[in-house]
CSV table of C-alpha atoms in Angstrom, one decimal:
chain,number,residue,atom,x,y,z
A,1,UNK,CA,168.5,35.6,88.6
A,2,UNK,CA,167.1,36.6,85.0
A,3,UNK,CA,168.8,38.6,83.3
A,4,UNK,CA,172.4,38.9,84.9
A,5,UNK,CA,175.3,36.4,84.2
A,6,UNK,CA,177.5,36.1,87.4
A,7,UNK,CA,180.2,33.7,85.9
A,8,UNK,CA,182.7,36.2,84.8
A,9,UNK,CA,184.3,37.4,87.9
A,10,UNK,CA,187.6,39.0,85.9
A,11,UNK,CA,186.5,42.3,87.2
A,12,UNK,CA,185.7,41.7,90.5
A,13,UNK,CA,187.7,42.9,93.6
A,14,UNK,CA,188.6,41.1,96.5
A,15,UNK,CA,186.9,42.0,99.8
A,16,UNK,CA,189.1,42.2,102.0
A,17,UNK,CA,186.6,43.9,105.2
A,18,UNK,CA,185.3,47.4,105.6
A,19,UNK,CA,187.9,49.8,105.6
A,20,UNK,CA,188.9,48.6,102.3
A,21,UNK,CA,185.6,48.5,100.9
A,22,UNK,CA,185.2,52.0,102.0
A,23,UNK,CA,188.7,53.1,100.7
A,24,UNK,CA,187.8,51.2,97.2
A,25,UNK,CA,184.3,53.3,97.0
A,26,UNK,CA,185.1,56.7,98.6
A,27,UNK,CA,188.0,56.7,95.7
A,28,UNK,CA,185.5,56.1,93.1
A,29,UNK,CA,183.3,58.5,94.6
A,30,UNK,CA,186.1,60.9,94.5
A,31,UNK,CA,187.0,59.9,91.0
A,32,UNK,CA,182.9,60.4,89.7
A,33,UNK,CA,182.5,63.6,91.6
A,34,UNK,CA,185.7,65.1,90.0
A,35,UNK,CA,184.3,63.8,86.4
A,36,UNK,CA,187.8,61.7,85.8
A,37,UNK,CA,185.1,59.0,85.1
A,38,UNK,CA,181.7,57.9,84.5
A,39,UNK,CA,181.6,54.3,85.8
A,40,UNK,CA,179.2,53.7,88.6
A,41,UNK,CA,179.7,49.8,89.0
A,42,UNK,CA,182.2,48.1,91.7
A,43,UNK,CA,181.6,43.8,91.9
A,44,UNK,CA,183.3,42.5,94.8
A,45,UNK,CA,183.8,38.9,95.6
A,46,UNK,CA,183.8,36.6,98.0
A,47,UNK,CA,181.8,38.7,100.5
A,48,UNK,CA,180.2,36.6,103.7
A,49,UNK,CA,176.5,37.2,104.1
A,50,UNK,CA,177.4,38.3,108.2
A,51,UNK,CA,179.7,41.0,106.1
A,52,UNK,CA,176.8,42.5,103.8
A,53,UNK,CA,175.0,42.8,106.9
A,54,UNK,CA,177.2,45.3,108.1
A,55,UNK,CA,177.6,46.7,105.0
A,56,UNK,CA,173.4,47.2,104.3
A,57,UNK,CA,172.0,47.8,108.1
A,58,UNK,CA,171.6,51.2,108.5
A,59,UNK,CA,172.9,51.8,112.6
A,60,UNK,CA,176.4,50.0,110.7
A,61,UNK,CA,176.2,50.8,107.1
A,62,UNK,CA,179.8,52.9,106.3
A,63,UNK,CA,179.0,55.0,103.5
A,64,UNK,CA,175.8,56.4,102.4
A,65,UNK,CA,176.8,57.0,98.8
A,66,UNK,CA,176.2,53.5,97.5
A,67,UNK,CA,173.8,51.0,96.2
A,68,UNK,CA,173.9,47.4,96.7
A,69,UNK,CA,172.8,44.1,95.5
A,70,UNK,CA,174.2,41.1,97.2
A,71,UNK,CA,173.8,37.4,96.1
A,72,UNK,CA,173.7,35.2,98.8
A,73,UNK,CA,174.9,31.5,96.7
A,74,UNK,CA,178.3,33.2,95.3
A,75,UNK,CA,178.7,35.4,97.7
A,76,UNK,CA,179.1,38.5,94.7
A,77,UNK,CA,178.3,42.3,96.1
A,78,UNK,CA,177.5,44.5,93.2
A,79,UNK,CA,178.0,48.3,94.5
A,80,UNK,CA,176.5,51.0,92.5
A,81,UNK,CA,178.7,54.4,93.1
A,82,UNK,CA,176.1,57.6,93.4
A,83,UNK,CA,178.0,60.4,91.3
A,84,UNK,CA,177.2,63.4,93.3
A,85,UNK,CA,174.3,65.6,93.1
A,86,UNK,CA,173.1,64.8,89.3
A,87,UNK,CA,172.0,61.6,90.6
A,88,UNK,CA,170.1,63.0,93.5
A,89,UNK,CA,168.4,65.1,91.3
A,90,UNK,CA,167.4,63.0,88.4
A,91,UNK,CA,165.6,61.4,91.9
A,92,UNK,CA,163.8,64.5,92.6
A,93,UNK,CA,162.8,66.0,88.9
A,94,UNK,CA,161.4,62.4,88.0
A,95,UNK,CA,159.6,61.8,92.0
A,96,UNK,CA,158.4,65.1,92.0
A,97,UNK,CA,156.5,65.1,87.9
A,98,UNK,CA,154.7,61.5,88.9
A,99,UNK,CA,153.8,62.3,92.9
A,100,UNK,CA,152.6,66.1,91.6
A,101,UNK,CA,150.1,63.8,89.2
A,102,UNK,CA,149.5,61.3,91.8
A,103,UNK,CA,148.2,64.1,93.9
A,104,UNK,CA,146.3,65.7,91.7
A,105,UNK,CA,144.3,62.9,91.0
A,106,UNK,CA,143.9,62.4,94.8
A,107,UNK,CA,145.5,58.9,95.2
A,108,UNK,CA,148.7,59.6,96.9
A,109,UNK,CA,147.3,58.2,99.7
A,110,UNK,CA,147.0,54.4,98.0
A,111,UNK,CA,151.3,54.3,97.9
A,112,UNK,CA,153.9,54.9,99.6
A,113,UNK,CA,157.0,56.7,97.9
A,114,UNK,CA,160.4,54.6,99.2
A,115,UNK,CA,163.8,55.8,99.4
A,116,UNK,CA,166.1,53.1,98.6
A,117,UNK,CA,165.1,49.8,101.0
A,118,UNK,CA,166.6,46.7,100.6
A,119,UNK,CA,164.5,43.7,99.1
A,120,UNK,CA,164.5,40.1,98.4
A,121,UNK,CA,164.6,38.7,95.2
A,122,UNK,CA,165.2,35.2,95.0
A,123,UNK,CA,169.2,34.9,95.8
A,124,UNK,CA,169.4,38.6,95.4
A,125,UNK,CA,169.1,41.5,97.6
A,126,UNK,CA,168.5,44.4,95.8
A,127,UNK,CA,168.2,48.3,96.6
A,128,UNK,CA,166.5,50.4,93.7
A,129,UNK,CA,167.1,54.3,93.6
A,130,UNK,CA,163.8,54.8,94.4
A,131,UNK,CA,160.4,53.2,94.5
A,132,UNK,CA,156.6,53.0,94.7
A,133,UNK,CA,154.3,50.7,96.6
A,134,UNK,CA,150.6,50.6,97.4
A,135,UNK,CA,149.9,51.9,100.8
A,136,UNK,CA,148.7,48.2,102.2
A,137,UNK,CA,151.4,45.9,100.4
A,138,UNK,CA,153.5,45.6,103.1
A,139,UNK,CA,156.0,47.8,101.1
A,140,UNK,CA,156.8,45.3,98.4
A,141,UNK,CA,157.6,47.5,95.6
A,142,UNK,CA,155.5,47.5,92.0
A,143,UNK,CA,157.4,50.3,90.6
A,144,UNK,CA,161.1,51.4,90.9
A,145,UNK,CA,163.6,53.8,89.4
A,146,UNK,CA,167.4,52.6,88.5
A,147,UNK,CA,169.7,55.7,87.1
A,148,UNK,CA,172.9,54.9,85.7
A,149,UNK,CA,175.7,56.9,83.9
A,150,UNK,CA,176.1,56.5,80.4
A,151,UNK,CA,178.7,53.6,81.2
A,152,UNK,CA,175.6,51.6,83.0
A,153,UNK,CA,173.4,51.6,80.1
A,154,UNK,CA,173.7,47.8,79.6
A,155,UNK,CA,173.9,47.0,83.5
A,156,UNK,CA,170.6,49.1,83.8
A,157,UNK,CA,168.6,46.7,81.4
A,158,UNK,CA,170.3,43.7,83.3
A,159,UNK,CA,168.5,45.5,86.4
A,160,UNK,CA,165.1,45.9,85.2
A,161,UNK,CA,165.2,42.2,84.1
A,162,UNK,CA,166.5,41.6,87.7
A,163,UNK,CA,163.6,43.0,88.8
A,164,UNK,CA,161.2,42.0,86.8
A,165,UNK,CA,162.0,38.7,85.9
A,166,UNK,CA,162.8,37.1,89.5
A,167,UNK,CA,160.4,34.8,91.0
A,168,UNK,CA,157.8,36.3,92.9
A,169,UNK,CA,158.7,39.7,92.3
A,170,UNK,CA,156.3,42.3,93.3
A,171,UNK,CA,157.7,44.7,90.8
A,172,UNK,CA,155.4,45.2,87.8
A,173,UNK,CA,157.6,48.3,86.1
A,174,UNK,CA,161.1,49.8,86.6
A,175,UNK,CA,162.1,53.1,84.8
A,176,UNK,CA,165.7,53.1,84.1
A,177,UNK,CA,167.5,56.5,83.4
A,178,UNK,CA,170.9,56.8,81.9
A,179,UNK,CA,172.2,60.4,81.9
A,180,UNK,CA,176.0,61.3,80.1
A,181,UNK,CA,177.0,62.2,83.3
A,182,UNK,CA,180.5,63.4,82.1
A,183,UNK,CA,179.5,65.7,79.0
A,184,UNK,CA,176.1,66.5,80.2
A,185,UNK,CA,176.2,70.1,78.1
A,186,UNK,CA,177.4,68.9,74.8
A,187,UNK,CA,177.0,65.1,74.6
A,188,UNK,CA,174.1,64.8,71.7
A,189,UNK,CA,172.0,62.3,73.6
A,190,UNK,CA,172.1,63.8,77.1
A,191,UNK,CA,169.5,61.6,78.5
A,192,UNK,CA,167.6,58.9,77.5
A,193,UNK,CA,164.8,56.7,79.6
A,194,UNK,CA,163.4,53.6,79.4
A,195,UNK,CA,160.0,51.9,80.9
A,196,UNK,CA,160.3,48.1,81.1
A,197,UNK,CA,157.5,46.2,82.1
A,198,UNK,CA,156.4,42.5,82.5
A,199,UNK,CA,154.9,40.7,79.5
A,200,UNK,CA,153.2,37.7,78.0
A,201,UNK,CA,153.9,34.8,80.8
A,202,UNK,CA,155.3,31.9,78.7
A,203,UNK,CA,153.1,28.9,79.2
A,204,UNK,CA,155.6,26.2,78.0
A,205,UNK,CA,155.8,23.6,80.6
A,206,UNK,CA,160.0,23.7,80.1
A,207,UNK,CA,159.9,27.1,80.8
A,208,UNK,CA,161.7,28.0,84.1
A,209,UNK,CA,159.6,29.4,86.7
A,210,UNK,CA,156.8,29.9,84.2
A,211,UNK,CA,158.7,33.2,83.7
A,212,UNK,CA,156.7,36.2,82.9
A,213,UNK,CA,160.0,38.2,80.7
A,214,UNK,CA,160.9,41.8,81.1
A,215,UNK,CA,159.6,44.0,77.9
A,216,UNK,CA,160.7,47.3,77.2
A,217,UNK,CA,157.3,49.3,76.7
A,218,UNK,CA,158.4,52.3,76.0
A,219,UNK,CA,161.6,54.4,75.8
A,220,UNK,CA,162.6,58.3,74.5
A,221,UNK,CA,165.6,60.0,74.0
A,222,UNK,CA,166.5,63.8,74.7
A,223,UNK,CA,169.2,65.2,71.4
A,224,UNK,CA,171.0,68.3,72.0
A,225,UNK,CA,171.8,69.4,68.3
A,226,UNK,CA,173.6,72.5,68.3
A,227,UNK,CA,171.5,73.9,71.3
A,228,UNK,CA,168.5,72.5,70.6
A,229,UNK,CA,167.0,69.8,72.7
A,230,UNK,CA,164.5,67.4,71.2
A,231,UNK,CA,162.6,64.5,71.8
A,232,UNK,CA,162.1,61.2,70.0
A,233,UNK,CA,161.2,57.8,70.9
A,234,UNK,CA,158.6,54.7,70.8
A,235,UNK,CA,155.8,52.9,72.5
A,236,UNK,CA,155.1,49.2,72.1
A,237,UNK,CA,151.4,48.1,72.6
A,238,UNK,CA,151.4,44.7,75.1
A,239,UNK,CA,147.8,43.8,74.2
A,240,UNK,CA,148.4,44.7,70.4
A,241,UNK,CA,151.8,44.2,69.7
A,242,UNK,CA,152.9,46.8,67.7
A,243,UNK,CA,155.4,49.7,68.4
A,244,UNK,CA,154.9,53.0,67.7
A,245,UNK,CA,156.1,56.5,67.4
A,246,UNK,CA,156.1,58.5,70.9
A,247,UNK,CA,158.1,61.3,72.4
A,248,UNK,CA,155.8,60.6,75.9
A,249,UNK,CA,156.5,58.3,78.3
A,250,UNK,CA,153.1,56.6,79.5
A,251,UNK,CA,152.9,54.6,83.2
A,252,UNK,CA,150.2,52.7,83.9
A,253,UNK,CA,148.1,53.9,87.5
A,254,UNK,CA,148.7,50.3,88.6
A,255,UNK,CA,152.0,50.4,89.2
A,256,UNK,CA,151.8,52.5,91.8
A,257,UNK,CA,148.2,52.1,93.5
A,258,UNK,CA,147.7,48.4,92.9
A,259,UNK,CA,144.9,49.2,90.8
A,260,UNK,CA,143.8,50.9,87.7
A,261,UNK,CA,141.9,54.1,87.3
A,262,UNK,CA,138.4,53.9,87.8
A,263,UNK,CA,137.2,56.8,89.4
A,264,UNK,CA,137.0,60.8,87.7
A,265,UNK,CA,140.1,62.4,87.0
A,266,UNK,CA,142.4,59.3,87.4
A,267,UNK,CA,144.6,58.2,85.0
A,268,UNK,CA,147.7,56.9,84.2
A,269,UNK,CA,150.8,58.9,85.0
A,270,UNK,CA,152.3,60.6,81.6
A,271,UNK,CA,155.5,62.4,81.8
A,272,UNK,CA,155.0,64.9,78.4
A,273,UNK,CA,157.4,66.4,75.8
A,274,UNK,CA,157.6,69.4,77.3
A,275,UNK,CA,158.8,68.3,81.2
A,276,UNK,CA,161.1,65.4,79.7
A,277,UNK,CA,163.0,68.9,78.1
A,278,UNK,CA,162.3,70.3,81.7
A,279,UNK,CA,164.4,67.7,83.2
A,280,UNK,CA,167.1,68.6,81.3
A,281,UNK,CA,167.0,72.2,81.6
A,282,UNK,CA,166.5,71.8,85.2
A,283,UNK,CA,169.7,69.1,85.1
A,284,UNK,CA,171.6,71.9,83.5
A,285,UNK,CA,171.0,74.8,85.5
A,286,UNK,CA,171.4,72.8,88.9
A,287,UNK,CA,175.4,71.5,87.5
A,288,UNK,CA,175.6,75.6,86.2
A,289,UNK,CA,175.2,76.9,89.6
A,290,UNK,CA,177.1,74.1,91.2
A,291,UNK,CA,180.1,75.1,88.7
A,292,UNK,CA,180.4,72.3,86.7
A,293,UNK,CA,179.2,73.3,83.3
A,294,UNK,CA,181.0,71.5,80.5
């Protein structure tokens, strides 16, 4: 796939069946949840396609606190770790600020709002955090969320070429979130998001696939400078190519209704200044009551 090497295998761990693949992750789990780490990402190797099976279906699936993405030639299971309840809310703050505009425009009924469903991507299976899809697609995804810790920075960009950038892909935006899951409270650059969408198809007749490559469209960054959060960030133009200054995050209608706005009151889905500091207050406050404040 685009976008993610799978040569390197020195930090991949044997699979050696389910109990130990459970042991391996509820350990990390344990290890996230008690903030002794912020890394999210488990490879193992040499996992038999009949053994993701029972890893993915849901009347066999062991655990319910992981992510997965499975590639079928090399046999490689990549298993995102869900750090407790900051994850689960990034979910719900983000969700809830683009379905709340979805239903105000009356158009919630043209997509479907996914959990976390498996689907295939050339060699790759992949589950996303969350997702849209127009209501009549079948469920093919054209937008989805990946959230990482501040270790999974880099493996998020990997994911939204992943998605992006496979051939075929319904997906026609991803949203990846990194959050500094370990020093939420005093890190300077608590949270930071990113909108990657797909660009300019290259026409060159060597090209593989006639690939259509991932481009980042927008990102912002929250700073926490002695107290006081702020916003900053940029917004590159497809059509115009040029970048400029933003502390918004713009996404397009499209992307989750299959087509643009065209009747009164639509528009595309803009999360503003002032809920991007929400999120972060509401982040805050939930890890506050749950005792965790750093």
């Amino acid at each position: 796939m685009p976008g993610r090497s799978i040569e390197d295998n020195s930090d991949t761990i044997k699979y050696r069946g389910v109990d130990d693949f459970l042991d391996v992750a509820r350990r990390q789990y344990d290890a996230l949840q008690q903030l002794k780490t912020n890394q999210q990402i488990l490879k193992f190797r040499s996992v038999a396609e009949k053994e993701f099976d029972i890893l993915s279906a849901d009347d066999t699936r062991p655990c319910k606190f992981v992510k997965l993405q499975y590639h079928r030639p090399t046999e490689l299971l990549l298993v995102k770790v869900i750090p407790s309840w900051d994850h689960e809310n990034l979910i719900f703050l983000v969700r809830k600020l683009i379905d709340r505009q979805l239903i105000a425009m009356d158009v919630d009924l043209e997509c479907l709002t996914l959990g976390s469903p498996g689907n295939e991507l050339g060699d790759w299976v992949k589950e996303p955090d969350v997702c849209w899809a127009p209501a009549f697609s079948s469920n093919k995804p054209t937008c989805v969320i990946e959230i990482g810790t501040s270790e999974s920075t880099s493996h998020l960009s990997v994911d939204a070429h992943d998605w992006l950038e496979a051939l075929q892909s319904p997906v026609q935006a991803v949203i990846t979130i990194s959050f500094k899951y370990l020093y939420a409270e005093t890190d300077e650059n608590p949270l930071s998001i990113s909108v990657w969408e797909k660009g300019r198809r290259l026409s060159s007749v060597d090209t593989q696939n006639n690939l259509s490559p991932a481009v980042r469209t927008a990102h912002v960054d929250i700073w926490n400078v002695a107290g006081s959060l702020s916003v900053s960030g940029f917004y590159y133009d497809l059509d115009m190519q040029i970048t400029v200054c933003n502390d918004e995050i713009y996404l397009p209608l499209e992307v989750f209704i299959g087509r643009p706005p065209s009747r009164p009151g639509e528009h595309d889905v803009v999360i503003t200044q002032d809920k991007l500091l929400w999120i972060v207050h509401q982040l805050w406050e939930y890890r506050r009551h749950r005792g965790i404040f750093q």
